[in-house]
Short mmCIF file of C-alpha atoms in Angstrom, two decimals:
data_model
loop_
_atom_site.label_atom_id
_atom_site.label_comp_id
_atom_site.label_asym_id
_atom_site.label_seq_id
_atom_site.Cartn_x
_atom_site.Cartn_y
_atom_site.Cartn_z
CA UNK Q 264 0.00 0.00 0.00
CA UNK Q 265 2.01 2.94 -1.31
CA UNK Q 266 1.01 6.08 0.62
CA UNK Q 267 3.38 8.74 -0.61
CA UNK Q 268 3.30 12.46 0.09
CA UNK Q 269 4.27 15.12 2.61
CA UNK Q 270 7.82 13.85 2.90
CA UNK Q 271 6.65 10.39 3.88
CA UNK Q 272 4.54 11.57 6.81
CA UNK Q 273 1.27 10.29 5.30
CA UNK Q 274 2.49 6.71 5.07
CA UNK Q 275 4.28 6.86 8.41
CA UNK Q 276 1.16 8.18 10.15
CA UNK Q 277 -0.98 5.44 8.59
CA UNK Q 278 1.41 2.77 9.86
CA UNK Q 279 1.63 4.37 13.31
CA UNK Q 280 -2.14 4.25 13.71
CA UNK Q 281 -2.55 0.66 12.48
CA UNK Q 282 -3.38 -2.25 14.82
CA UNK Q 283 -0.21 -3.33 16.72
CA UNK Q 284 -0.55 -6.97 15.73
CA UNK Q 285 2.46 -7.41 13.45
CA UNK Q 286 0.38 -7.53 10.26
CA UNK Q 287 0.97 -3.90 9.29
CA UNK Q 288 4.56 -2.84 8.76
CA UNK Q 289 6.21 0.09 7.04
CA UNK Q 290 9.31 0.11 4.89
CA UNK Q 291 10.97 3.50 5.26
CA UNK Q 292 14.41 4.99 4.81
CA UNK Q 293 16.15 5.75 8.09
CA UNK Q 294 17.05 9.18 6.71
CA UNK Q 295 13.48 9.91 5.61
CA UNK Q 296 12.05 8.97 9.00
CA UNK Q 297 14.52 10.99 11.07
CA UNK Q 298 14.79 14.01 8.76
CA UNK Q 299 11.03 14.39 8.31
CA UNK Q 300 10.58 14.26 12.06
CA UNK Q 301 12.66 17.44 12.35
CA UNK Q 302 11.74 19.20 9.12
CA UNK Q 303 7.97 19.35 9.67
CA UNK Q 304 6.87 21.49 12.61
CA UNK Q 305 3.60 19.61 13.17
CA UNK Q 306 3.42 15.83 12.86
CA UNK Q 307 0.32 13.67 13.42
CA UNK Q 308 2.48 11.10 15.22
CA UNK Q 309 5.33 11.01 17.74
CA UNK Q 310 8.45 9.76 15.91
CA UNK Q 311 10.03 8.64 19.19
CA UNK Q 312 7.09 6.62 20.49
CA UNK Q 313 4.42 5.76 17.93
CA UNK Q 314 6.58 3.39 15.86
CA UNK Q 315 9.36 0.99 16.78
CA UNK Q 316 11.98 -0.53 14.46
CA UNK Q 317 12.02 -4.23 13.71
CA UNK Q 318 15.22 -4.18 11.67
CA UNK Q 319 17.48 -1.93 9.62
CA UNK Q 320 17.76 -4.08 6.53
CA UNK Q 321 20.65 -2.81 4.42
CA UNK Q 322 22.18 0.36 3.10
CA UNK Q 323 24.45 1.78 0.43
CA UNK Q 324 26.63 4.89 0.41
CA UNK Q 325 25.99 7.98 -1.66
CA UNK Q 326 28.34 9.06 -4.45
CA UNK Q 327 29.63 12.64 -4.58
CA UNK Q 328 29.70 13.66 -8.24
CA UNK Q 329 30.74 16.64 -10.33
CA UNK Q 330 30.10 17.49 -13.96
CA UNK Q 331 33.17 16.65 -16.09
CA UNK Q 332 33.49 20.33 -17.06
CA UNK Q 333 34.26 21.26 -13.44
CA UNK Q 334 38.05 21.33 -12.95
CA UNK Q 335 38.13 19.17 -9.82
CA UNK Q 336 39.04 15.52 -9.33
CA UNK Q 337 38.89 15.26 -5.54
CA UNK Q 338 36.87 16.53 -2.61
CA UNK Q 339 39.85 18.62 -1.51
CA UNK Q 340 39.87 20.37 -4.89
CA UNK Q 341 36.09 20.88 -4.77
CA UNK Q 342 36.32 22.48 -1.32
CA UNK Q 343 39.07 24.82 -2.51
CA UNK Q 344 37.11 25.81 -5.63
CA UNK Q 345 33.87 26.36 -3.72
CA UNK Q 346 35.61 28.55 -1.17
CA UNK Q 347 37.23 30.60 -3.93
CA UNK Q 348 33.85 31.06 -5.63
CA UNK Q 349 31.30 31.33 -2.78
CA UNK Q 350 27.69 30.71 -3.86
CA UNK Q 351 28.80 30.42 -7.48
CA UNK Q 352 28.48 26.64 -7.62
CA UNK Q 353 25.18 24.74 -7.40
CA UNK Q 354 24.32 21.23 -6.24
CA UNK Q 355 21.33 19.16 -7.34
CA UNK Q 356 19.06 16.96 -5.26
CA UNK Q 357 15.82 15.04 -5.67
CA UNK Q 358 14.12 17.43 -3.25
CA UNK Q 359 14.46 19.32 0.01
CA UNK Q 360 14.68 17.00 2.98
CA UNK Q 361 15.82 13.93 1.06
CA UNK Q 362 18.67 11.87 2.50
CA UNK Q 363 21.30 12.91 -0.08
CA UNK Q 364 20.33 16.59 0.19
CA UNK Q 365 20.63 16.62 3.95
CA UNK Q 366 23.92 14.72 3.75
CA UNK Q 367 25.21 17.42 1.41
CA UNK Q 368 24.13 20.12 3.86
CA UNK Q 369 26.03 18.27 6.58
CA UNK Q 370 29.06 18.17 4.27
CA UNK Q 371 28.76 21.92 3.74
CA UNK Q 372 28.70 22.50 7.49
CA UNK Q 373 31.77 20.33 8.00
CA UNK Q 374 33.79 21.90 5.19
CA UNK Q 375 32.65 25.50 5.06
CA UNK Q 376 31.68 25.22 1.38
CA UNK Q 377 29.08 27.72 0.17
CA UNK Q 378 27.22 25.86 -2.60
CA UNK Q 379 23.63 26.68 -3.54
CA UNK Q 380 20.99 23.94 -3.38
CA UNK Q 381 18.86 23.37 -6.49
CA UNK Q 382 16.00 20.98 -5.61
CA UNK Q 383 14.21 18.94 -8.26
CA UNK Q 384 11.06 16.83 -8.15
CA UNK Q 385 12.86 13.52 -7.88
CA UNK Q 386 16.27 12.03 -8.49
CA UNK Q 387 15.61 11.47 -12.21
CA UNK Q 388 15.24 15.15 -13.15
CA UNK Q 389 18.13 16.11 -10.85
CA UNK Q 390 20.40 13.56 -12.47
CA UNK Q 391 19.39 14.67 -15.98
CA UNK Q 392 20.11 18.33 -15.24
CA UNK Q 393 23.39 17.44 -13.56
CA UNK Q 394 24.54 15.44 -16.59
CA UNK Q 395 23.56 18.38 -18.81
CA UNK Q 396 25.79 20.67 -16.77
CA UNK Q 397 22.96 22.84 -15.43
CA UNK Q 398 24.25 22.08 -11.91
CA UNK Q 399 27.87 21.28 -11.21
CA UNK Q 400 27.76 19.08 -8.10
CA UNK Q 401 25.50 16.45 -6.52
CA UNK Q 402 25.29 13.65 -4.00
CA UNK Q 403 23.23 10.74 -5.32
CA UNK Q 404 22.33 7.26 -4.20
CA UNK Q 405 24.46 4.48 -5.62
CA UNK Q 406 21.76 2.93 -7.82
CA UNK Q 407 21.00 6.19 -9.62
CA UNK Q 408 24.52 7.54 -10.06
CA UNK Q 409 26.71 4.50 -10.64
CA UNK Q 410 25.81 3.87 -14.31
CA UNK Q 411 26.48 7.47 -15.37
CA UNK Q 412 29.70 7.64 -13.34
CA UNK Q 413 30.91 4.43 -14.96
CA UNK Q 414 30.01 5.80 -18.40
CA UNK Q 415 31.96 9.00 -17.77
CA UNK Q 416 28.95 11.31 -18.03
CA UNK Q 417 29.63 12.38 -14.43
CA UNK Q 418 32.85 12.26 -12.43
CA UNK Q 419 32.70 10.51 -9.08
CA UNK Q 420 35.07 11.96 -6.51
CA UNK Q 421 34.10 10.25 -3.22
CA UNK Q 422 31.64 7.93 -1.50
CA UNK Q 423 29.91 8.61 1.80
CA UNK Q 424 30.25 5.25 3.55
CA UNK Q 425 32.62 4.14 6.29
CA UNK Q 426 34.63 2.18 3.72
CA UNK Q 427 35.14 2.21 -0.02
CA UNK Q 428 32.47 0.66 -2.22
CA UNK Q 429 33.35 -2.61 -3.93
CA UNK Q 430 31.58 -1.28 -7.04
CA UNK Q 431 33.83 1.79 -7.29
CA UNK Q 432 36.93 0.86 -5.26
CA UNK Q 433 39.00 3.66 -6.78
CA UNK Q 434 36.83 6.31 -5.12
CA UNK Q 435 37.96 7.30 -1.62
CA UNK Q 436 35.51 7.81 1.20
CA UNK Q 437 34.70 11.33 2.31
CA UNK Q 438 36.48 10.55 5.57
CA UNK Q 439 39.59 9.47 3.64
CA UNK Q 440 39.31 12.74 1.74
CA UNK Q 441 39.93 14.68 4.94
CA UNK Q 442 36.47 15.09 6.51
CA UNK Q 443 36.85 12.99 9.64
CA UNK Q 444 33.95 10.92 10.88
CA UNK Q 445 31.68 11.59 7.90
CA UNK Q 446 29.53 8.53 7.29
CA UNK Q 447 26.16 8.67 5.55
CA UNK Q 448 24.57 5.49 4.25
CA UNK Q 449 21.12 5.29 2.71
CA UNK Q 450 19.65 2.54 4.89
CA UNK Q 451 16.07 1.20 4.93
CA UNK Q 452 14.21 -0.24 7.87
CA UNK Q 453 11.02 -2.05 8.79
CA UNK Q 454 8.92 -0.49 11.56
CA UNK Q 455 5.71 -1.45 13.34
CA UNK Q 456 3.26 0.43 15.62
CA UNK Q 457 4.80 1.28 18.99
CA UNK Q 458 2.40 -0.90 20.99
CA UNK Q 459 3.35 -4.06 19.08
CA UNK Q 460 4.33 -6.79 21.60
CA UNK Q 461 8.05 -7.42 21.84
CA UNK Q 462 7.76 -11.10 20.95
CA UNK Q 463 6.02 -10.22 17.68
CA UNK Q 464 8.66 -7.61 16.82
CA UNK Q 465 11.43 -10.11 17.52
CA UNK Q 466 9.73 -12.79 15.40
CA UNK Q 467 9.54 -10.35 12.52
CA UNK Q 468 13.18 -9.43 13.03
CA UNK Q 469 14.27 -13.06 12.81
CA UNK Q 470 12.28 -13.65 9.63
CA UNK Q 471 13.64 -10.57 7.89
CA UNK Q 472 17.20 -11.34 9.00
CA UNK Q 473 16.82 -14.84 7.59
CA UNK Q 474 15.48 -13.51 4.28
CA UNK Q 475 18.44 -11.15 3.97
CA UNK Q 476 20.77 -14.16 3.84
CA UNK Q 477 19.03 -15.73 0.82
CA UNK Q 478 21.56 -16.00 -2.05
CA UNK Q 479 19.39 -14.12 -4.54
CA UNK Q 480 18.79 -11.29 -2.07
CA UNK Q 481 22.51 -11.00 -1.27
CA UNK Q 482 23.38 -10.98 -4.97
CA UNK Q 483 20.85 -8.26 -5.72
CA UNK Q 484 21.98 -6.07 -2.82
CA UNK Q 485 25.66 -6.51 -3.67
CA UNK Q 486 24.95 -5.53 -7.26
CA UNK Q 487 23.44 -2.27 -6.01
CA UNK Q 488 26.43 -1.50 -3.81
CA UNK Q 489 24.48 -2.24 -0.64
CA UNK Q 490 25.61 -3.95 2.55
CA UNK Q 491 23.36 -6.09 4.75
CA UNK Q 492 22.93 -4.72 8.27
CA UNK Q 493 20.13 -6.82 9.83
CA UNK Q 494 20.30 -4.48 12.85
CA UNK Q 495 18.42 -5.79 15.93
CA UNK Q 496 15.51 -3.71 17.29
CA UNK Q 497 17.34 -2.25 20.29
CA UNK Q 498 20.34 -1.16 18.22
CA UNK Q 499 18.05 0.16 15.50
CA UNK Q 500 16.14 2.22 18.08
CA UNK Q 501 19.44 3.68 19.33
CA UNK Q 502 20.42 4.56 15.75
CA UNK Q 503 17.08 6.32 15.23
CA UNK Q 504 17.59 8.41 18.37
CA UNK Q 505 21.08 9.38 17.23
CA UNK Q 506 19.85 10.34 13.76
CA UNK Q 507 16.93 12.34 15.15
CA UNK Q 508 19.31 14.44 17.23
CA UNK Q 509 21.85 14.80 14.40
CA UNK Q 510 19.36 16.04 11.81
CA UNK Q 511 17.73 18.39 14.31
CA UNK Q 512 21.13 20.08 14.67
CA UNK Q 513 21.83 20.15 10.92
CA UNK Q 514 18.41 21.60 10.10
CA UNK Q 515 18.74 24.25 12.81
CA UNK Q 516 22.23 25.29 11.69
CA UNK Q 517 21.36 25.26 7.99
CA UNK Q 518 18.05 27.05 8.35
CA UNK Q 519 16.31 24.55 6.06
CA UNK Q 520 12.53 24.85 5.80
CA UNK Q 521 9.78 23.19 3.78
CA UNK Q 522 6.63 24.84 2.48
#
């Protein structure tokens, strides 16, 4: 039941208000859940209480890309260029409040770069405009950006994970590029209503963790540059709390707002 809209809050609210019997679950990006909770001033649910995580399934890093016409081949060179031309460079995203966009804002805060955000209605249009040179820089998810990076239509200069991606091993991580402790991975999780009994949540966790080890699932995830996490509920809940606090700080410092 795809209930899109309002930054994911419509679907999240529907799941939060469903019977806590284990038969209604929501698949949501960790970034979407924790960013939306801070970006929207009024939510119809409590993001810290009304849903609990069953498992963080898997995640893949983002790729930092530049248009080939931009004279930079590393993050260090991009930082230097952006600082020499404040607010002259633009970066594309699939929309305000998306995981890659917020990760780029965090990167700006950590580096002091002054690059203007150009939001599009989805990753597809953003990628198209980036390849056309209308925007010089972007941070995209692995699935969207990898084919055009491999074809040379965009230049990849770094990945956002804790370690290099096996799909693009030549690209350093952002941490390796000099921005210590930067780790942003687009992970997805399964959540259930907050009142769901613990034994049901744990049963669901075991079943999902088992499914993640199926050979065809592993092959598909590996092909998309993703890594299996299978994070237990208590650790997933801790990760959510950490992300909620982190994005609250980033949004406050960046002054990001949605209509």
